[in-house]
Amino acid sequence: MIKKVLYTLFRIKKVQKGEIVISRLSDLLRAGFSPSFLADEFLRIDSEVWGEITDDSRYLRTRDIVLTNFIHCPDIIYCAFEDGIMVGTLTNMYLEEEKILAKTSWYEKTAGGTLANHKRSCETALGVDLTVVKTASRRVSERLVLTALVVSLLGGGLKAVFVGSRIPAYHKNSHLSVREYVSGRRPNGKPLDPELYFYLKNGFKIARIIPNYMNDPQSLNYGMMVRWDNPFYKLTKIFPPLKHLIKKIGEMTLLGLPHIK
């Protein structure tokens, strides 16, 4: 993953037709995109993705909640576009590590999804959601995660980022304990769960199993808190200009503005 990050940092990105464009919410707002339009797009994607996962309305954001997210964390919310259509979102917040790792639900960790407990002074971040429609190309999720890691984690000089991963294939393996399931491997060495595999192959490590993380029948309501540590954390503490350089290069190479259809 470090090699992938370094490669991405030192290539200049040219946006071409049909290419995935990753935009930071704050940049979209500064460019004149309407908060109302963007909120509608977030709600469309949320409904399409999470509406199939859970029937618990607490985990489906409302317009008011989305607009509140925009107010609290515009610099660490990202959107993915393909052919001028928004196909994915990634939302982060800053929160104390002990609160992230506490055995509390997603709803509790995010103040009911509002992110009202976001603390800019914290050196750890929580990935609130990674939401990508099924019709998007497979690269969208990885591009969103990579961009957030470079621009927000490395560029922000944070210590680590945590993500609450679902384990959506667990219901097919419920004869195993959750610990056996997440540590189990296929004959090819890959984890049993496809979503957990996505995070582990991108450099995340399992930090904690959290029961009752959300109402998610496929995951039997479990969440896996996975962690990605900033390899440059101590170095940027000694030499702060490094994080600003990383952030600037990341913004130049990874971020863009879409041409909306």
PDB file of C-alpha atoms in Angstrom, residues 90-225:
ATOM      1  CA  LEU A  90     -16.677   8.663   1.534  1.00  0.00           C
ATOM      2  CA  THR A  91     -17.226  10.547   4.785  1.00  0.00           C
ATOM      3  CA  ASN A  92     -14.744  10.958   7.642  1.00  0.00           C
ATOM      4  CA  MET A  93     -14.747  12.602  11.045  1.00  0.00           C
ATOM      5  CA  TYR A  94     -12.106  13.205  13.725  1.00  0.00           C
ATOM      6  CA  LEU A  95     -12.694  11.399  17.005  1.00  0.00           C
ATOM      7  CA  GLU A  96     -10.676  10.159  19.987  1.00  0.00           C
ATOM      8  CA  GLU A  97      -9.191   6.683  19.522  1.00  0.00           C
ATOM      9  CA  GLU A  98     -10.761   5.324  22.709  1.00  0.00           C
ATOM     10  CA  LYS A  99     -14.222   6.386  21.504  1.00  0.00           C
ATOM     11  CA  ILE A 100     -13.631   4.863  18.091  1.00  0.00           C
ATOM     12  CA  LEU A 101     -12.609   1.535  19.633  1.00  0.00           C
ATOM     13  CA  ALA A 102     -15.343   1.497  22.265  1.00  0.00           C
ATOM     14  CA  LYS A 103     -17.904  -1.271  21.778  1.00  0.00           C
ATOM     15  CA  THR A 104     -20.586   1.157  20.704  1.00  0.00           C
ATOM     16  CA  SER A 105     -22.693   1.237  17.556  1.00  0.00           C
ATOM     17  CA  TRP A 106     -22.075   3.294  14.425  1.00  0.00           C
ATOM     18  CA  TYR A 107     -25.093   5.368  15.433  1.00  0.00           C
ATOM     19  CA  GLU A 108     -23.549   6.190  18.823  1.00  0.00           C
ATOM     20  CA  LYS A 109     -20.048   6.856  17.460  1.00  0.00           C
ATOM     21  CA  THR A 110     -21.367   9.364  14.916  1.00  0.00           C
ATOM     22  CA  ALA A 111     -23.863  11.181  17.167  1.00  0.00           C
ATOM     23  CA  GLY A 112     -26.814   9.747  15.295  1.00  0.00           C
ATOM     24  CA  GLY A 113     -25.077  10.216  11.962  1.00  0.00           C
ATOM     25  CA  THR A 114     -24.878  13.996  12.427  1.00  0.00           C
ATOM     26  CA  LEU A 115     -21.107  14.058  13.175  1.00  0.00           C
ATOM     27  CA  ALA A 116     -21.838  16.704  15.809  1.00  0.00           C
ATOM     28  CA  ASN A 117     -19.106  15.121  17.973  1.00  0.00           C
ATOM     29  CA  HIS A 118     -16.443  15.730  15.298  1.00  0.00           C
ATOM     30  CA  LYS A 119     -13.301  17.123  16.979  1.00  0.00           C
ATOM     31  CA  ARG A 120     -10.778  18.853  14.751  1.00  0.00           C
ATOM     32  CA  SER A 121      -8.082  18.603  17.431  1.00  0.00           C
ATOM     33  CA  CYS A 122      -8.042  14.776  17.378  1.00  0.00           C
ATOM     34  CA  GLU A 123      -5.189  12.911  15.706  1.00  0.00           C
ATOM     35  CA  THR A 124      -7.324   9.917  14.751  1.00  0.00           C
ATOM     36  CA  ALA A 125     -10.106   9.744  12.188  1.00  0.00           C
ATOM     37  CA  LEU A 126     -13.134   7.512  11.798  1.00  0.00           C
ATOM     38  CA  GLY A 127     -14.306   6.526   8.346  1.00  0.00           C
ATOM     39  CA  VAL A 128     -18.034   7.089   8.723  1.00  0.00           C
ATOM     40  CA  ASP A 129     -19.049   5.525   5.425  1.00  0.00           C
ATOM     41  CA  LEU A 130     -17.774   4.271   2.098  1.00  0.00           C
ATOM     42  CA  THR A 131     -20.820   4.135  -0.152  1.00  0.00           C
ATOM     43  CA  VAL A 132     -20.502   3.123  -3.814  1.00  0.00           C
ATOM     44  CA  VAL A 133     -23.285   2.109  -6.198  1.00  0.00           C
ATOM     45  CA  LYS A 134     -23.130  -1.337  -7.795  1.00  0.00           C
ATOM     46  CA  THR A 135     -22.880   0.077 -11.319  1.00  0.00           C
ATOM     47  CA  ALA A 136     -19.623   1.905 -10.538  1.00  0.00           C
ATOM     48  CA  SER A 137     -16.337   0.420 -11.691  1.00  0.00           C
ATOM     49  CA  ARG A 138     -14.381  -1.644  -9.181  1.00  0.00           C
ATOM     50  CA  ARG A 139     -11.680   1.017  -8.939  1.00  0.00           C
ATOM     51  CA  VAL A 140     -13.983   3.624  -7.403  1.00  0.00           C
ATOM     52  CA  SER A 141     -13.837   2.326  -3.822  1.00  0.00           C
ATOM     53  CA  GLU A 142     -10.071   1.997  -3.889  1.00  0.00           C
ATOM     54  CA  ARG A 143      -9.615   5.471  -5.387  1.00  0.00           C
ATOM     55  CA  LEU A 144     -11.825   7.025  -2.715  1.00  0.00           C
ATOM     56  CA  VAL A 145      -9.920   5.289   0.085  1.00  0.00           C
ATOM     57  CA  LEU A 146      -6.496   6.091  -1.384  1.00  0.00           C
ATOM     58  CA  THR A 147      -7.385   9.764  -1.839  1.00  0.00           C
ATOM     59  CA  ALA A 148      -8.660  10.097   1.718  1.00  0.00           C
ATOM     60  CA  LEU A 149      -5.553   8.373   3.101  1.00  0.00           C
ATOM     61  CA  VAL A 150      -3.164  10.636   1.206  1.00  0.00           C
ATOM     62  CA  VAL A 151      -4.934  13.999   1.483  1.00  0.00           C
ATOM     63  CA  SER A 152      -6.568  13.684   4.910  1.00  0.00           C
ATOM     64  CA  LEU A 153      -4.458  11.162   6.860  1.00  0.00           C
ATOM     65  CA  LEU A 154      -0.929  11.727   5.546  1.00  0.00           C
ATOM     66  CA  GLY A 155      -1.558  15.325   4.511  1.00  0.00           C
ATOM     67  CA  GLY A 156      -3.236  16.077   7.824  1.00  0.00           C
ATOM     68  CA  GLY A 157      -0.450  14.533   9.881  1.00  0.00           C
ATOM     69  CA  LEU A 158      -2.919  12.237  11.639  1.00  0.00           C
ATOM     70  CA  LYS A 159      -1.796   9.229  13.652  1.00  0.00           C
ATOM     71  CA  ALA A 160      -4.276   6.726  12.210  1.00  0.00           C
ATOM     72  CA  VAL A 161      -7.629   6.262  10.527  1.00  0.00           C
ATOM     73  CA  PHE A 162     -10.193   3.644  11.546  1.00  0.00           C
ATOM     74  CA  VAL A 163     -12.995   2.244   9.426  1.00  0.00           C
ATOM     75  CA  GLY A 164     -15.967   0.176  10.530  1.00  0.00           C
ATOM     76  CA  SER A 165     -15.995  -2.634   7.982  1.00  0.00           C
ATOM     77  CA  ARG A 166     -19.011  -4.821   7.412  1.00  0.00           C
ATOM     78  CA  ILE A 167     -18.524  -8.589   7.133  1.00  0.00           C
ATOM     79  CA  PRO A 168     -21.414  -9.261   4.725  1.00  0.00           C
ATOM     80  CA  ALA A 169     -20.630 -12.924   4.028  1.00  0.00           C
ATOM     81  CA  TYR A 170     -20.671 -13.906   7.701  1.00  0.00           C
ATOM     82  CA  HIS A 171     -24.310 -15.021   7.578  1.00  0.00           C
ATOM     83  CA  LYS A 172     -23.203 -17.747   5.150  1.00  0.00           C
ATOM     84  CA  ASN A 173     -20.643 -18.957   7.689  1.00  0.00           C
ATOM     85  CA  SER A 174     -22.561 -18.526  10.928  1.00  0.00           C
ATOM     86  CA  HIS A 175     -21.382 -21.937  12.155  1.00  0.00           C
ATOM     87  CA  LEU A 176     -18.056 -20.197  12.872  1.00  0.00           C
ATOM     88  CA  SER A 177     -17.503 -17.828  15.764  1.00  0.00           C
ATOM     89  CA  VAL A 178     -16.930 -14.277  14.587  1.00  0.00           C
ATOM     90  CA  ARG A 179     -13.255 -14.523  15.608  1.00  0.00           C
ATOM     91  CA  GLU A 180     -12.847 -17.733  13.621  1.00  0.00           C
ATOM     92  CA  TYR A 181     -14.534 -16.115  10.644  1.00  0.00           C
ATOM     93  CA  VAL A 182     -12.439 -12.946  10.488  1.00  0.00           C
ATOM     94  CA  SER A 183      -9.177 -14.840  11.033  1.00  0.00           C
ATOM     95  CA  GLY A 184     -10.118 -17.630   8.616  1.00  0.00           C
ATOM     96  CA  ARG A 185      -8.531 -17.868   5.186  1.00  0.00           C
ATOM     97  CA  ARG A 186      -9.427 -19.437   1.867  1.00  0.00           C
ATOM     98  CA  PRO A 187      -7.026 -21.922   0.195  1.00  0.00           C
ATOM     99  CA  ASN A 188      -5.546 -18.977  -1.748  1.00  0.00           C
ATOM    100  CA  GLY A 189      -4.770 -17.152   1.506  1.00  0.00           C
ATOM    101  CA  LYS A 190      -7.459 -14.493   1.142  1.00  0.00           C
ATOM    102  CA  PRO A 191      -9.833 -13.686   4.043  1.00  0.00           C
ATOM    103  CA  LEU A 192     -13.224 -15.389   3.988  1.00  0.00           C
ATOM    104  CA  ASP A 193     -15.057 -12.067   3.809  1.00  0.00           C
ATOM    105  CA  PRO A 194     -14.827  -9.979   0.601  1.00  0.00           C
ATOM    106  CA  GLU A 195     -15.273  -6.591   2.278  1.00  0.00           C
ATOM    107  CA  LEU A 196     -12.715  -7.371   4.967  1.00  0.00           C
ATOM    108  CA  TYR A 197     -10.370  -8.515   2.192  1.00  0.00           C
ATOM    109  CA  PHE A 198     -10.761  -5.148   0.453  1.00  0.00           C
ATOM    110  CA  TYR A 199      -9.495  -3.288   3.509  1.00  0.00           C
ATOM    111  CA  LEU A 200      -6.736  -5.756   4.407  1.00  0.00           C
ATOM    112  CA  LYS A 201      -5.302  -5.731   0.881  1.00  0.00           C
ATOM    113  CA  ASN A 202      -5.159  -1.929   1.095  1.00  0.00           C
ATOM    114  CA  GLY A 203      -2.999  -1.946   4.204  1.00  0.00           C
ATOM    115  CA  PHE A 204      -5.594  -1.899   6.987  1.00  0.00           C
ATOM    116  CA  LYS A 205      -5.282  -4.168  10.012  1.00  0.00           C
ATOM    117  CA  ILE A 206      -8.020  -5.576  12.232  1.00  0.00           C
ATOM    118  CA  ALA A 207      -8.265  -3.518  15.422  1.00  0.00           C
ATOM    119  CA  ARG A 208     -11.440  -4.754  17.133  1.00  0.00           C
ATOM    120  CA  ILE A 209     -14.591  -6.792  16.652  1.00  0.00           C
ATOM    121  CA  ILE A 210     -17.663  -4.755  17.591  1.00  0.00           C
ATOM    122  CA  PRO A 211     -20.977  -6.554  18.209  1.00  0.00           C
ATOM    123  CA  ASN A 212     -24.206  -4.701  17.431  1.00  0.00           C
ATOM    124  CA  TYR A 213     -22.314  -2.208  15.274  1.00  0.00           C
ATOM    125  CA  MET A 214     -25.374  -1.681  13.112  1.00  0.00           C
ATOM    126  CA  ASN A 215     -28.575  -3.435  12.089  1.00  0.00           C
ATOM    127  CA  ASP A 216     -27.004  -5.521   9.327  1.00  0.00           C
ATOM    128  CA  PRO A 217     -28.464  -9.035   8.881  1.00  0.00           C
ATOM    129  CA  GLN A 218     -25.746 -10.123   6.422  1.00  0.00           C
ATOM    130  CA  SER A 219     -23.014  -9.288   8.959  1.00  0.00           C
ATOM    131  CA  LEU A 220     -25.123 -10.644  11.840  1.00  0.00           C
ATOM    132  CA  ASN A 221     -24.907  -7.070  13.190  1.00  0.00           C
ATOM    133  CA  TYR A 222     -21.126  -7.267  13.670  1.00  0.00           C
ATOM    134  CA  GLY A 223     -18.682  -4.591  12.576  1.00  0.00           C
ATOM    135  CA  MET A 224     -14.920  -4.919  12.199  1.00  0.00           C
ATOM    136  CA  MET A 225     -12.954  -1.846  13.199  1.00  0.00           C
TER     137      MET A 225
END
